[in-house]
Short mmCIF file of C-alpha atoms and ligand atoms in Angstrom, two decimals:
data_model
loop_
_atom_site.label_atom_id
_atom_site.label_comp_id
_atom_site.label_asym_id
_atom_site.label_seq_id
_atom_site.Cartn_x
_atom_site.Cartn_y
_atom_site.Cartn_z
CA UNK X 1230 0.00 0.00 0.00
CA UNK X 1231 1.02 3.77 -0.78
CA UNK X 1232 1.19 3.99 3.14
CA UNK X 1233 3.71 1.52 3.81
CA UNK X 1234 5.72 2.87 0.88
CA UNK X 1235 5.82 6.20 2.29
CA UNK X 1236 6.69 5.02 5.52
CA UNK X 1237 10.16 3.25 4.09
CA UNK X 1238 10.71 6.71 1.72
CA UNK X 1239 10.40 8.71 5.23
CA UNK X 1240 12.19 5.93 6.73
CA UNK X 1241 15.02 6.40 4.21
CA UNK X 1242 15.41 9.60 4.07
CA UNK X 1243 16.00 9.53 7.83
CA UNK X 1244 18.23 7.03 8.13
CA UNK X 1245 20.30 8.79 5.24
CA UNK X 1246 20.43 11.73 7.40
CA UNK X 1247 21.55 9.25 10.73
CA UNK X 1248 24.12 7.49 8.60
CA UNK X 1249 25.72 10.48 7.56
CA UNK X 1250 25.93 11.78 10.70
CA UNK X 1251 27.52 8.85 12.48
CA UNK X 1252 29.98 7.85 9.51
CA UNK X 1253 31.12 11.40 9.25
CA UNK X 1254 30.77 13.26 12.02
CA UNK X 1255 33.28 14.13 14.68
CA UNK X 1256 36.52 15.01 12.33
CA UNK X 1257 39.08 17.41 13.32
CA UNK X 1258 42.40 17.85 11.85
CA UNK X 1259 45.76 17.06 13.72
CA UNK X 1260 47.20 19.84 13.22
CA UNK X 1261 45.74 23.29 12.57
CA UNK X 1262 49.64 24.43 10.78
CA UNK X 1263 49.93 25.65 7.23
CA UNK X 1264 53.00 22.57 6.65
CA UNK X 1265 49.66 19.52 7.48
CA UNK X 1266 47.59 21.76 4.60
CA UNK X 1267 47.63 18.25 2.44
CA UNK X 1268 45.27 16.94 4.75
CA UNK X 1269 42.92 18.95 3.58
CA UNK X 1270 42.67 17.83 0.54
CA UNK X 1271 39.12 16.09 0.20
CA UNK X 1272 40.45 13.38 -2.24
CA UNK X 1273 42.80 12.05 0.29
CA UNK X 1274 41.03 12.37 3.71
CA UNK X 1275 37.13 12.72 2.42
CA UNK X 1276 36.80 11.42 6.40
CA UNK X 1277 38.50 15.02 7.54
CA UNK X 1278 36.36 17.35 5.41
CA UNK X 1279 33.77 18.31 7.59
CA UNK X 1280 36.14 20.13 9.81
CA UNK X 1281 37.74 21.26 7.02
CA UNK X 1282 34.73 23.48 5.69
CA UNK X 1283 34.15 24.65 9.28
CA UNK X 1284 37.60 25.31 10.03
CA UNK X 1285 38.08 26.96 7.22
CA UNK X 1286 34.68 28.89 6.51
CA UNK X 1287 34.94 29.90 9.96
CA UNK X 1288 38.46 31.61 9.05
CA UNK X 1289 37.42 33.10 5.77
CA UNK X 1290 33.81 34.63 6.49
CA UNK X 1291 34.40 38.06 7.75
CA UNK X 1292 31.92 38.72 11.19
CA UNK X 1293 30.21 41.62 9.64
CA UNK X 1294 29.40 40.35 6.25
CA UNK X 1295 25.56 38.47 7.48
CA UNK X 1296 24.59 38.15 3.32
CA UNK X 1297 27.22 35.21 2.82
CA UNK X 1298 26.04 31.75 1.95
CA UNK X 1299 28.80 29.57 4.28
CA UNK X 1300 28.42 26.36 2.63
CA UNK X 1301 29.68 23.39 1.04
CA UNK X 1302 32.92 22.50 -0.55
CA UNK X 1303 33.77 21.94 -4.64
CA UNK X 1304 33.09 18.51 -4.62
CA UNK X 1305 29.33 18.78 -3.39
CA UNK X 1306 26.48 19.54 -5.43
CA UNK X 1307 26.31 23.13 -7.19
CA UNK X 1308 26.23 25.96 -4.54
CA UNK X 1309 23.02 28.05 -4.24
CA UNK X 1310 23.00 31.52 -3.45
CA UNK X 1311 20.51 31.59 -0.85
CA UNK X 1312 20.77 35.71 -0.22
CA UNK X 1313 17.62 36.37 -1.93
CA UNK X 1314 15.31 33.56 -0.95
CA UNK X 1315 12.01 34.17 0.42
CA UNK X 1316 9.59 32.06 2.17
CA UNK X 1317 6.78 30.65 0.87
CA UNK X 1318 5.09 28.30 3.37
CA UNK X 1319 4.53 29.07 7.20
CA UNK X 1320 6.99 26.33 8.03
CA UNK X 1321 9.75 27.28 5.48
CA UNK X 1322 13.11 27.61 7.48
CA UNK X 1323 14.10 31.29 8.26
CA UNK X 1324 15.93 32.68 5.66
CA UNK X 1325 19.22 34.79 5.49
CA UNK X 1326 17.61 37.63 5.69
CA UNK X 1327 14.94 36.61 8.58
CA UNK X 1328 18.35 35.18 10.62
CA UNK X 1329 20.09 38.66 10.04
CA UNK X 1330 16.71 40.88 11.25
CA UNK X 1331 16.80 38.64 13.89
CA UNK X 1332 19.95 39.16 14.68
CA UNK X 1333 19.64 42.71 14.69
CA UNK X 1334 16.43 43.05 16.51
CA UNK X 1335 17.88 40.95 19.55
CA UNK X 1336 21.54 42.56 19.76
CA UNK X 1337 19.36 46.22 19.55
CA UNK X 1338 17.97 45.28 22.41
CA UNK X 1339 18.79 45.38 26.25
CA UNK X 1340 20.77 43.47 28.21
CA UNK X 1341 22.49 42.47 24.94
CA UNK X 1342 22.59 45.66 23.47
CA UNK X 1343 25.22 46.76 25.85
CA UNK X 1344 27.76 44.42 24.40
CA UNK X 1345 26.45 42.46 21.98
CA UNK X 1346 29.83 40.60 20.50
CA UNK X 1347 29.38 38.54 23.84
CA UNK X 1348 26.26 37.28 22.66
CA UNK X 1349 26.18 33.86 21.75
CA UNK X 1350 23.60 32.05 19.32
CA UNK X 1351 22.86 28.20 20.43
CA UNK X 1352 19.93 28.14 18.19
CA UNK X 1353 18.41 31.04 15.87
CA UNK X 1354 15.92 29.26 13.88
CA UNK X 1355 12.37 29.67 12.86
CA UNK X 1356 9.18 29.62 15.83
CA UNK X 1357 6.84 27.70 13.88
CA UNK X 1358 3.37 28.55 13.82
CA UNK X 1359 1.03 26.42 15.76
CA UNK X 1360 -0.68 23.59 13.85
CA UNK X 1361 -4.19 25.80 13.07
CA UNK X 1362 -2.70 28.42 11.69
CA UNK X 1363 -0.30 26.28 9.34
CA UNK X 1364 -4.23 24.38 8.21
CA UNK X 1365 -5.63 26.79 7.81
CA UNK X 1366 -3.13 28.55 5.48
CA UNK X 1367 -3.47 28.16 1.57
CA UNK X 1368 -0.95 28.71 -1.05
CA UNK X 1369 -1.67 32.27 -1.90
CA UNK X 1370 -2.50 34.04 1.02
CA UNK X 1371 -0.33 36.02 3.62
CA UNK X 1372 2.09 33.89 5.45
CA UNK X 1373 1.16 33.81 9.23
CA UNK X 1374 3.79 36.19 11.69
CA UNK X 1375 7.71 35.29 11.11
CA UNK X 1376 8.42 34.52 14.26
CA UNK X 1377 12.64 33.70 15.29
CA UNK X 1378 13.34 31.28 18.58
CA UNK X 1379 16.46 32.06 20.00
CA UNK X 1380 18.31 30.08 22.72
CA UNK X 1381 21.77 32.47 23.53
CA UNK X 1382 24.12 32.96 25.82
CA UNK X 1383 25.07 36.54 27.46
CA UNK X 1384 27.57 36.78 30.26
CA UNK X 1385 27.58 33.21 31.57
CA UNK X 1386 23.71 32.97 31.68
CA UNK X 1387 21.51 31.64 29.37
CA UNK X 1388 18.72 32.95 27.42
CA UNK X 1389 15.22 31.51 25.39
CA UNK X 1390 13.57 34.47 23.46
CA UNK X 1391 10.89 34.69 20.11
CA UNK X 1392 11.58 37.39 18.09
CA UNK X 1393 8.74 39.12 15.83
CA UNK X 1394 10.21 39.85 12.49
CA UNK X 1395 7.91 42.26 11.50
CA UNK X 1396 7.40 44.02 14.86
CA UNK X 1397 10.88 44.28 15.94
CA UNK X 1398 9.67 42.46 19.04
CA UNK X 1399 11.43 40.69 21.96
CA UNK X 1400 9.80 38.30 23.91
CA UNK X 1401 11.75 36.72 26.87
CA UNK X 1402 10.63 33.17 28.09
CA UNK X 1403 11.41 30.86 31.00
CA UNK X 1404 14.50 28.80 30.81
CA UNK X 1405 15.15 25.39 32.70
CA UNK X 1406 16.82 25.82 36.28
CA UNK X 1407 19.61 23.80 35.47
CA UNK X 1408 21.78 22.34 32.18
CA UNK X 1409 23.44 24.42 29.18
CA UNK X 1410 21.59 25.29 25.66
CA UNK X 1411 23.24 22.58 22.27
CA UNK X 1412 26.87 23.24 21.82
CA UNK X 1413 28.01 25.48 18.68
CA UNK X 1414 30.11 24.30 15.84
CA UNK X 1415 32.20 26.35 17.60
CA UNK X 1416 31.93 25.00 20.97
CA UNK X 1417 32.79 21.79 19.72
CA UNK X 1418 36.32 22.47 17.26
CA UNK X 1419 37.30 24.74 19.62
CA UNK X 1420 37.25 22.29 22.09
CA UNK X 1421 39.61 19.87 20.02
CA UNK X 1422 42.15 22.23 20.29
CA UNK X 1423 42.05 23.51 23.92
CA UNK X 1424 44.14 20.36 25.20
CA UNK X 1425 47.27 21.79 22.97
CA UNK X 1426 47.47 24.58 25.64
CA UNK X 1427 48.29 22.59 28.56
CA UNK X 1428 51.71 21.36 29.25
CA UNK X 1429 50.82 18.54 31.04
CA UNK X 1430 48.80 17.59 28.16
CA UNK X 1431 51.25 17.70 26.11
CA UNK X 1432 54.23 15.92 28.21
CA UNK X 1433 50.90 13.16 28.63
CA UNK X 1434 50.31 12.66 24.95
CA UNK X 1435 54.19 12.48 24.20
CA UNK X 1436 54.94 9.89 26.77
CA UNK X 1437 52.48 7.77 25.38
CA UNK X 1438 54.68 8.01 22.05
CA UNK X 1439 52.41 10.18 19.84
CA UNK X 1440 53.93 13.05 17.79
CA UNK X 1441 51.51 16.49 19.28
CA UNK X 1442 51.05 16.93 15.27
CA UNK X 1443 49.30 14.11 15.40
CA UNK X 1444 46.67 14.53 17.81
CA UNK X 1445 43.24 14.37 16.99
CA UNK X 1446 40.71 14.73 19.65
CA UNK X 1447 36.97 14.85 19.86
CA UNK X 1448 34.68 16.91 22.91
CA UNK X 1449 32.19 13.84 24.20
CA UNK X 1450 29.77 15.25 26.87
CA UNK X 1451 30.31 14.52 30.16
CA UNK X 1452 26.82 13.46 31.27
CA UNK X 1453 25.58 13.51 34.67
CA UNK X 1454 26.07 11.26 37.56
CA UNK X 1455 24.12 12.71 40.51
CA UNK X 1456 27.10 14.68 41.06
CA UNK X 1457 26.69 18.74 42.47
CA UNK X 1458 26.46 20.38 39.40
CA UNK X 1459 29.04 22.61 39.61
CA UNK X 1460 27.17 25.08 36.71
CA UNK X 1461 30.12 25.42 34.05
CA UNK X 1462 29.85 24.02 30.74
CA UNK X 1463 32.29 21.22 31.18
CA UNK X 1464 33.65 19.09 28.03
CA UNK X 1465 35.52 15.43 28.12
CA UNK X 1466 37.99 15.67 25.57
CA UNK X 1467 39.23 12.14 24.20
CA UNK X 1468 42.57 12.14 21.81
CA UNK X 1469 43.81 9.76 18.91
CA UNK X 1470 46.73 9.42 16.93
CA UNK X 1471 46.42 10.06 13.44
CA UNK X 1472 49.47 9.15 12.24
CA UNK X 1473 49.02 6.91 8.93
CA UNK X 1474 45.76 6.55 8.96
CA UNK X 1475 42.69 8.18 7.03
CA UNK X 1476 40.80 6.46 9.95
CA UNK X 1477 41.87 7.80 13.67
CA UNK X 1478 38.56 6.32 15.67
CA UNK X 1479 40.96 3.16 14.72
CA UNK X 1480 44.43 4.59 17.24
CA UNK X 1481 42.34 5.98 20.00
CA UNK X 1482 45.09 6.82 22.81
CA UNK X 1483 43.32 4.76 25.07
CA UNK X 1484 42.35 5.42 28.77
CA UNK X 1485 43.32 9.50 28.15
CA UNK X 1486 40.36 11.59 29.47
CA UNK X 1487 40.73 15.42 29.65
CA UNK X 1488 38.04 17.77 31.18
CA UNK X 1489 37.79 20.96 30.09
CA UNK X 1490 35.53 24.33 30.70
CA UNK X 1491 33.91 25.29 27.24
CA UNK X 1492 33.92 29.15 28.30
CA UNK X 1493 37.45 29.17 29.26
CA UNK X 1494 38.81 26.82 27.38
CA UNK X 1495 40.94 25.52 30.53
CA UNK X 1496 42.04 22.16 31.48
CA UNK X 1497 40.11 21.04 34.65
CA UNK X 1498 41.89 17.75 34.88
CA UNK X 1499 43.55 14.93 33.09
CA UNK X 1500 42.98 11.26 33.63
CA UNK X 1501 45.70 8.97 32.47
CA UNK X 1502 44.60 5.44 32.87
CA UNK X 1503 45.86 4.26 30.04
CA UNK X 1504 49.48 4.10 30.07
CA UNK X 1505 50.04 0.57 29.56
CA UNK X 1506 47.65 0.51 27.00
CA UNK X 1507 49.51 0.53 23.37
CA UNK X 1508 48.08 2.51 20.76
CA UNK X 1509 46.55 0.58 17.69
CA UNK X 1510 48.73 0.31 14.38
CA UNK X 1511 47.88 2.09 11.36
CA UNK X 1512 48.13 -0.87 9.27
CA UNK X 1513 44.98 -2.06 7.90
CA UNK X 1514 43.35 0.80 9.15
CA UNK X 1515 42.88 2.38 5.66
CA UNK X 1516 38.82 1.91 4.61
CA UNK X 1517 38.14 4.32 1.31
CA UNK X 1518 37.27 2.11 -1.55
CA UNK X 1519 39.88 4.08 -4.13
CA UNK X 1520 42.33 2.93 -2.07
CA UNK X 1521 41.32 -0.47 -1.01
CA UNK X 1522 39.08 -1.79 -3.87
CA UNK X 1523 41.49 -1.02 -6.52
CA UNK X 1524 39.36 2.02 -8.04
CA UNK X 1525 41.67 2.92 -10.57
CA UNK X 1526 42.52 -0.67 -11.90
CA UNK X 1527 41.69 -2.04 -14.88
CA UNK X 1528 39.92 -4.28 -14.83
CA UNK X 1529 39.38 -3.93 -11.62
CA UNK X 1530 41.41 -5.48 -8.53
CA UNK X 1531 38.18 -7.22 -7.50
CA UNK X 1532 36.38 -7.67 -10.43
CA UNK X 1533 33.64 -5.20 -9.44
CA UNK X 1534 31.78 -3.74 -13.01
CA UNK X 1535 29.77 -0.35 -12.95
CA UNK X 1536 26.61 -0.28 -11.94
CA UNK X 1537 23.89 2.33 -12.38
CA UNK X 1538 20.55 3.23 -11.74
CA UNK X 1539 18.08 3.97 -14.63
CA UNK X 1540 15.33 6.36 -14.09
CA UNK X 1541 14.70 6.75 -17.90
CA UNK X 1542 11.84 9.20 -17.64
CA UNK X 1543 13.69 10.94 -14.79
CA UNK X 1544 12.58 11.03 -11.24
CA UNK X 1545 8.98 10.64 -10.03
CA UNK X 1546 9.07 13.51 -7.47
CA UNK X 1547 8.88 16.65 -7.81
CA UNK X 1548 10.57 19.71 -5.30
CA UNK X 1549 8.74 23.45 -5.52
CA UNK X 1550 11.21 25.62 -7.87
CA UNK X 1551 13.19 27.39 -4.79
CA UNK X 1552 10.65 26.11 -2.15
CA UNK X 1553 10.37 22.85 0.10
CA UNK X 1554 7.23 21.25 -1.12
CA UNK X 1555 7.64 17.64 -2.35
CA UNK X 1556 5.73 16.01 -4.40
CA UNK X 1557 5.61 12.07 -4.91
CA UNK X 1558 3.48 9.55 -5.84
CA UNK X 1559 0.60 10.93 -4.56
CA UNK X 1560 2.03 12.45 -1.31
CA UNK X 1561 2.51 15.71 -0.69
CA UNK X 1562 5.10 17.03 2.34
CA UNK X 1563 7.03 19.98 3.67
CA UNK X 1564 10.76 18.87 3.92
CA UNK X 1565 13.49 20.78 5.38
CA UNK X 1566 17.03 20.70 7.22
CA UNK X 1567 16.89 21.79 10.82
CA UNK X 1568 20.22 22.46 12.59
CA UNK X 1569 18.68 20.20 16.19
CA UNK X 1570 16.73 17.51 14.26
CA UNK X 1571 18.27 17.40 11.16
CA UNK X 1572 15.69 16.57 8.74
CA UNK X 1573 12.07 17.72 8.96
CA UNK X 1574 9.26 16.70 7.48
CA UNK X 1575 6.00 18.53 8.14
CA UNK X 1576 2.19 18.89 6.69
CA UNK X 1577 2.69 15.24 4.92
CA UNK X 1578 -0.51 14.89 2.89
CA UNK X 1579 -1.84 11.72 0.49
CA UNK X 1580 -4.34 11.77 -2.25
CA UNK X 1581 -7.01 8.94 -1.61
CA UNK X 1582 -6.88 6.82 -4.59
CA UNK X 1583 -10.73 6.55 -4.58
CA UNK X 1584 -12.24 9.85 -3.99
CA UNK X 1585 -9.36 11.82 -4.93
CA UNK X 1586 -9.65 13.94 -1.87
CA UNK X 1587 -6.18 14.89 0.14
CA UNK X 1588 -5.95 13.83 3.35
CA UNK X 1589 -3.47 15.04 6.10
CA UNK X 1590 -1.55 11.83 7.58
CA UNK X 1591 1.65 13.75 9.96
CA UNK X 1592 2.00 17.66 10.75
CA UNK X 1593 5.51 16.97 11.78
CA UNK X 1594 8.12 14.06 11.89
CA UNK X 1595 11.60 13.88 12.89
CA UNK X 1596 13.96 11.68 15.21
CA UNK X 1597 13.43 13.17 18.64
CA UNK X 1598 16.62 12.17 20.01
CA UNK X 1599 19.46 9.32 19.40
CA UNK X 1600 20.82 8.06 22.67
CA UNK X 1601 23.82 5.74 23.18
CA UNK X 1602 25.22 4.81 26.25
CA UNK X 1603 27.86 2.59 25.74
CA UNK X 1604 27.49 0.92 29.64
CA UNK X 1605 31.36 0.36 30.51
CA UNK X 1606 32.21 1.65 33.78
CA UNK X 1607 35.80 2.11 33.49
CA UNK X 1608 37.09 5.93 33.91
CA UNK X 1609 37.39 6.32 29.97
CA UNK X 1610 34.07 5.19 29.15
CA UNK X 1611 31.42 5.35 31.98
CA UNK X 1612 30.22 8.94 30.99
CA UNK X 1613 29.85 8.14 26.85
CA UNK X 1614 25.99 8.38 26.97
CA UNK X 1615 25.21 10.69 23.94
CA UNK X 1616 22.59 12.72 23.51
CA UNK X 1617 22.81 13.35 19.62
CA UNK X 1618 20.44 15.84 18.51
CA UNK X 1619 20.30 17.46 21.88
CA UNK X 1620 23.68 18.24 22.42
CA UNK X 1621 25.61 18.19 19.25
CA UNK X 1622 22.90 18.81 16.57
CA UNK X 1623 22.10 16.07 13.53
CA UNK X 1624 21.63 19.02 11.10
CA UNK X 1625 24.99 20.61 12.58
CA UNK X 1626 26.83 17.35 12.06
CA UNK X 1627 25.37 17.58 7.77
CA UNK X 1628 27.74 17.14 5.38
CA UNK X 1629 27.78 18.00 1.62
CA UNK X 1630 26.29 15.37 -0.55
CA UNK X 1631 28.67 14.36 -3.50
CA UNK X 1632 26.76 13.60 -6.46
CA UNK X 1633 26.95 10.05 -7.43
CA UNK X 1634 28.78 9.17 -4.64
CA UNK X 1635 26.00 9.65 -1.85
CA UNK X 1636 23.02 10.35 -4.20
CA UNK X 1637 22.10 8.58 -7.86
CA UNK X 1638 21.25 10.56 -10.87
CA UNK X 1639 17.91 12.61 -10.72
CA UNK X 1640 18.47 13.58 -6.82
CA UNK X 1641 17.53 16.67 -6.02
CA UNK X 1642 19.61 18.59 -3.43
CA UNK X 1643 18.16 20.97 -1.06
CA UNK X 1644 20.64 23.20 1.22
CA UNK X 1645 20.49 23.89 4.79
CA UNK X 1646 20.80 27.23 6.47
CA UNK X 1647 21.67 27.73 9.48
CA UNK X 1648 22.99 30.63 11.93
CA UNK X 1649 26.21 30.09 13.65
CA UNK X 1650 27.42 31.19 17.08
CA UNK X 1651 28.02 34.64 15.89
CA UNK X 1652 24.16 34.73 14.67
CA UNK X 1653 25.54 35.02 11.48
C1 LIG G 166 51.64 21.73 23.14
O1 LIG G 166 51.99 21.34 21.84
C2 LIG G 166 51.49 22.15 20.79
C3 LIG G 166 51.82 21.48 19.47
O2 LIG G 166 53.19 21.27 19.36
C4 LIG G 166 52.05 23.53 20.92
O3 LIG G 166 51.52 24.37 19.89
C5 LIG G 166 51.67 24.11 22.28
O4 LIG G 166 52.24 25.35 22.46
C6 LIG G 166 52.13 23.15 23.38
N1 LIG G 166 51.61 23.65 24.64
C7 LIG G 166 52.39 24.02 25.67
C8 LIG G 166 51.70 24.58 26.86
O5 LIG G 166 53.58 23.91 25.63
#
C-alpha cells in the first residue's frame, strides 16, 4: 500500500540523514599548521572534510558580512545563493535575511545591546506557527507572523527568546533551572584544540609516544552522575593518533580523558589510565574504496563492473522551484534541514486513490533524540551516553552530498541554512 511505501521513503530519508551523521561526524584535523595543509585535501582524507569546511569557513567569512552563503565545498552539489530567498510556506526555514533581522532586533535590544559581540547564538531558527494556523493557510494568502526562537548565551547565563520579524519584538521566556543550551560548531572544534594549551597535556600525549602533530581529539559530553552540578559548561575531551591513517577512531590513545571548561577553554583535569595501554597500528586501518578496492585498476582489482541506476523518464518527485514542497506519488510534504533535528518533514498529505480527496496523515516528523550509552564503567568510558540531537545537533553534524557518490542521478539537493554562534 502507498502507506507503507511512504513510511520506508520517510524511513530512508532519515536514516540517510543518521548514517551520515555517524559515519562522518566528529573530524578534526591534527594539526591546525599551514606545513599539514595536504590533509585537507578532500580526495585524500574525504573522512577530515567536515572540519575542514568549518575550520576553514569559519576563518574566511568576515563577522560583519551576514549576506554570505557559508556552505559546502567543490566537490558537493552546485552551490546556491541563498541571499535572496524568500519564504513561501509558514513552516519554510528562516531565511538569510529573517536570521540577520533577527539578529539585529535581539543585539538592539537590552541586556544584549550593551555588548552584543558577547552574545552567543545556540539556536536562531524559525518559531513555527502552531498547527491551526499552518491548516488553515493556503498557497496564496499572507504567510502567518515570522516569528525567530532564539536560545543564547550573554555573560555566563543563558537565554530563550521569540523574536517578531515584523514588529521588531522581543519576547523573553522561562529557561530550565539547570543544564546548558546545544553546543556550537564552535563550541565543539574549539574544544579539540584547547588540550594543545596545557603542558601537562602535552608531556601526557608524548609519553604515550604520539607526535603532538598528530593529535586528533573529539569533545564527548560529560553526562551527569548525581554529582553537584558545579554550573560550568564542562567538556571530556578524548585524543587519537592520526598518524598513517585516514581512519583515527581506529588509534584511540586509550584510557586518556581530559576535562575541560567550554567558556574558558581551561584544562580542569587529566585522567591517564591508560598508560600501559599501546596505541593501535595504522596498518589495515585504511577503509576508502579508491584505495582499497582497486578504483583505478583495470579491470578492476576485484572484479567489481559499474553499476547504475536507470530512471529513464527521470525522477517521479517533484521539489517546488526554490521552495520545500515535495511532491511524490501521490504524497505531498514539507521537507526541510533543521540544525537540532536534522531533517524535517511537516504537513505530509496523500491523495485517496478513490475519492481523490487529500488527506493530512503527519503535521511533523523527525527523530526526537538518538541516545547511546555505551554501559562500561571504566574511567574512559562510563560517561559516553550521547545525547545526539540534543547536544551536538544532527543538522549541525550535515555534510555535503557528492553527487553520485552519496546520491544517484535525478536527486535533487536541497541546502540547509543555518545561523552560527556569531548569529551570522
Ligand atoms: C603543546 O603542543 C602544541 C603542538 O606542538 C604547541 O603548539 C603548544 O604550544 C604546546 N603547549 C604548551 C603549553 O607547551
Amino acid at each position: 500500500m502507498e502507506s507503507t511505501s511512504f513510511i520506508r521513503f520517510l524511513f530512508l530519508i532519515l536514516a540517510a540523514v543518521v548514517l551520515l551523521l555517524f559515519t562522518r561526524s566528529w573530524i578534526h584535523l591534527p594539526s591546525p599548521a599551514a606545513d599539514e595543509l595536504d590533509l585537507l585535501d578532500c580526495n585524500r582524507f574525504s573522512s577530515w572534510c567536515t572540519s575542514k569546511n568549518r575550520i576553514q569557513t569559519k576563518q574566511t567569512t568576515p563577522s560583519s558580512s551576514s549576506s554570505t552563503t557559508r556552505s559546502a565545498s567543490s566537490s558537493s552539489a552546485a552551490v546556491r545563493d541563498h541571499s535572496d530567498d524568500v519564504p513561501r510556506h509558514p513552516l519554510d526555514p528562516l531565511t538569510l535575511r529573517e536570521i540577520s533581522a533577527a539578529r539585529s532586533i535581539l543585539l538592539s535590544q537590552p541586556p544584549f545591546s550593551s555588548s552584543p559581540s558577547s552574545v552567543i547564538f545556540h539556536t536562531l531558527t524559525l518559531s513555527e506557527p502552531d498547527k491551526s494556523s499552518v491548516e488553515a493557510w493556503s498557497k496564496g494568502s499572507p504567510l502567518p507572523a515570522r516569528r525567530a526562537s532564539v536560545v543564547a548565551r550573554f555573560k555566563g547565563e543563558s537565554y530563550a527568546l521569540t523574536v517578531d520579524l515584523a514588529s521588531g519584538a522581543l519576547t523573553t521566556l522561562p529557561i530550565p533551572a539547570s543544564g546548558f543550551p546545544t553546543m556550537t560548531i564552535e563550541d565543539m572544534s574549539s574544544s579539540t584544540w584547547a588540550p594543545l594549551s596545557d603542558a601537562a597535556f602535552n608531556s601526557t600525549v608524548l609519553a604515550r609516544g604520539v607526535r603532538l602533530s598528530d593529535v586528533a581529539c573529539l569533545p564527548i559530553s560529560p553526562g551527569w552522575y548525581g554529582e553537584k552540578e558545579e554550573g560550568r559548561r564542562l567538556i571530556k575531551v578524548q585524543c587519537y593518533s592520526a598518524e598513517g591513517t585516514a581512519n583515527f577512531y581506529m588509534r584511540p590513545i586509550e584510557g586518556l580523558t581530559v576535562l575541560l571548561d567550554m567558556d574558558t577553554k581551561e584544562v580542569v583535569s587529566i585522567s591517564e589510565q591508560g598508560r600501559g595501554i599501546p596505541i593501535p597500528k595504522s596498518a589495515g586501518t585504511e577503509y576508502r574504496y579508491e584505495a582499497v578496492a582497486g578504483f583505478n585498476d583495470d579491470p578492476p582489482r576485484l572484479g567489481l563492473k559499474p553499476i547504475s541506476i536507470e530512471q529513464p523518464a527521470g525522477p517521479s518527485f517533484e521539489v517546488e522551484e526554490g521552495g520545500h514542497m515535495v511532491r511524490w506519488a501521490g504524497w505531498e510534504f514539507h521537507l526541510k534541514a533543521d540544525a537540532r533535528a536534522g531533517v524535517v518533514v511537516s504537513r505530509v498529505r496523500a491523495r485517496d486513490p478513490d475519492t481523490g480527496e487529500w488527506r493530512g496523515v503527519m503535521h511533523k516528523g523527525f527523530v526526537s533524540e538518538l541516545f547511546v550509552p555505551y554501559m562500561d564503567p571504566t574511567d574512559a568510558w562510563y560517561f559516553k551516553t550521547y545525547m545526539d540531537a540534543g547536544e551536538y545537533g544532527f543538522g549541525l553534524q550535515a555534510m555535503p552530498l557528492v553527487p553520485l557518490n552519496d546520491c544517484p542521478r535525478n536527486a535533487h539537493y536541497m541546502d540547509g541554512v543555518f545561523a552560527a554562534a556569531d548569529g551570522i
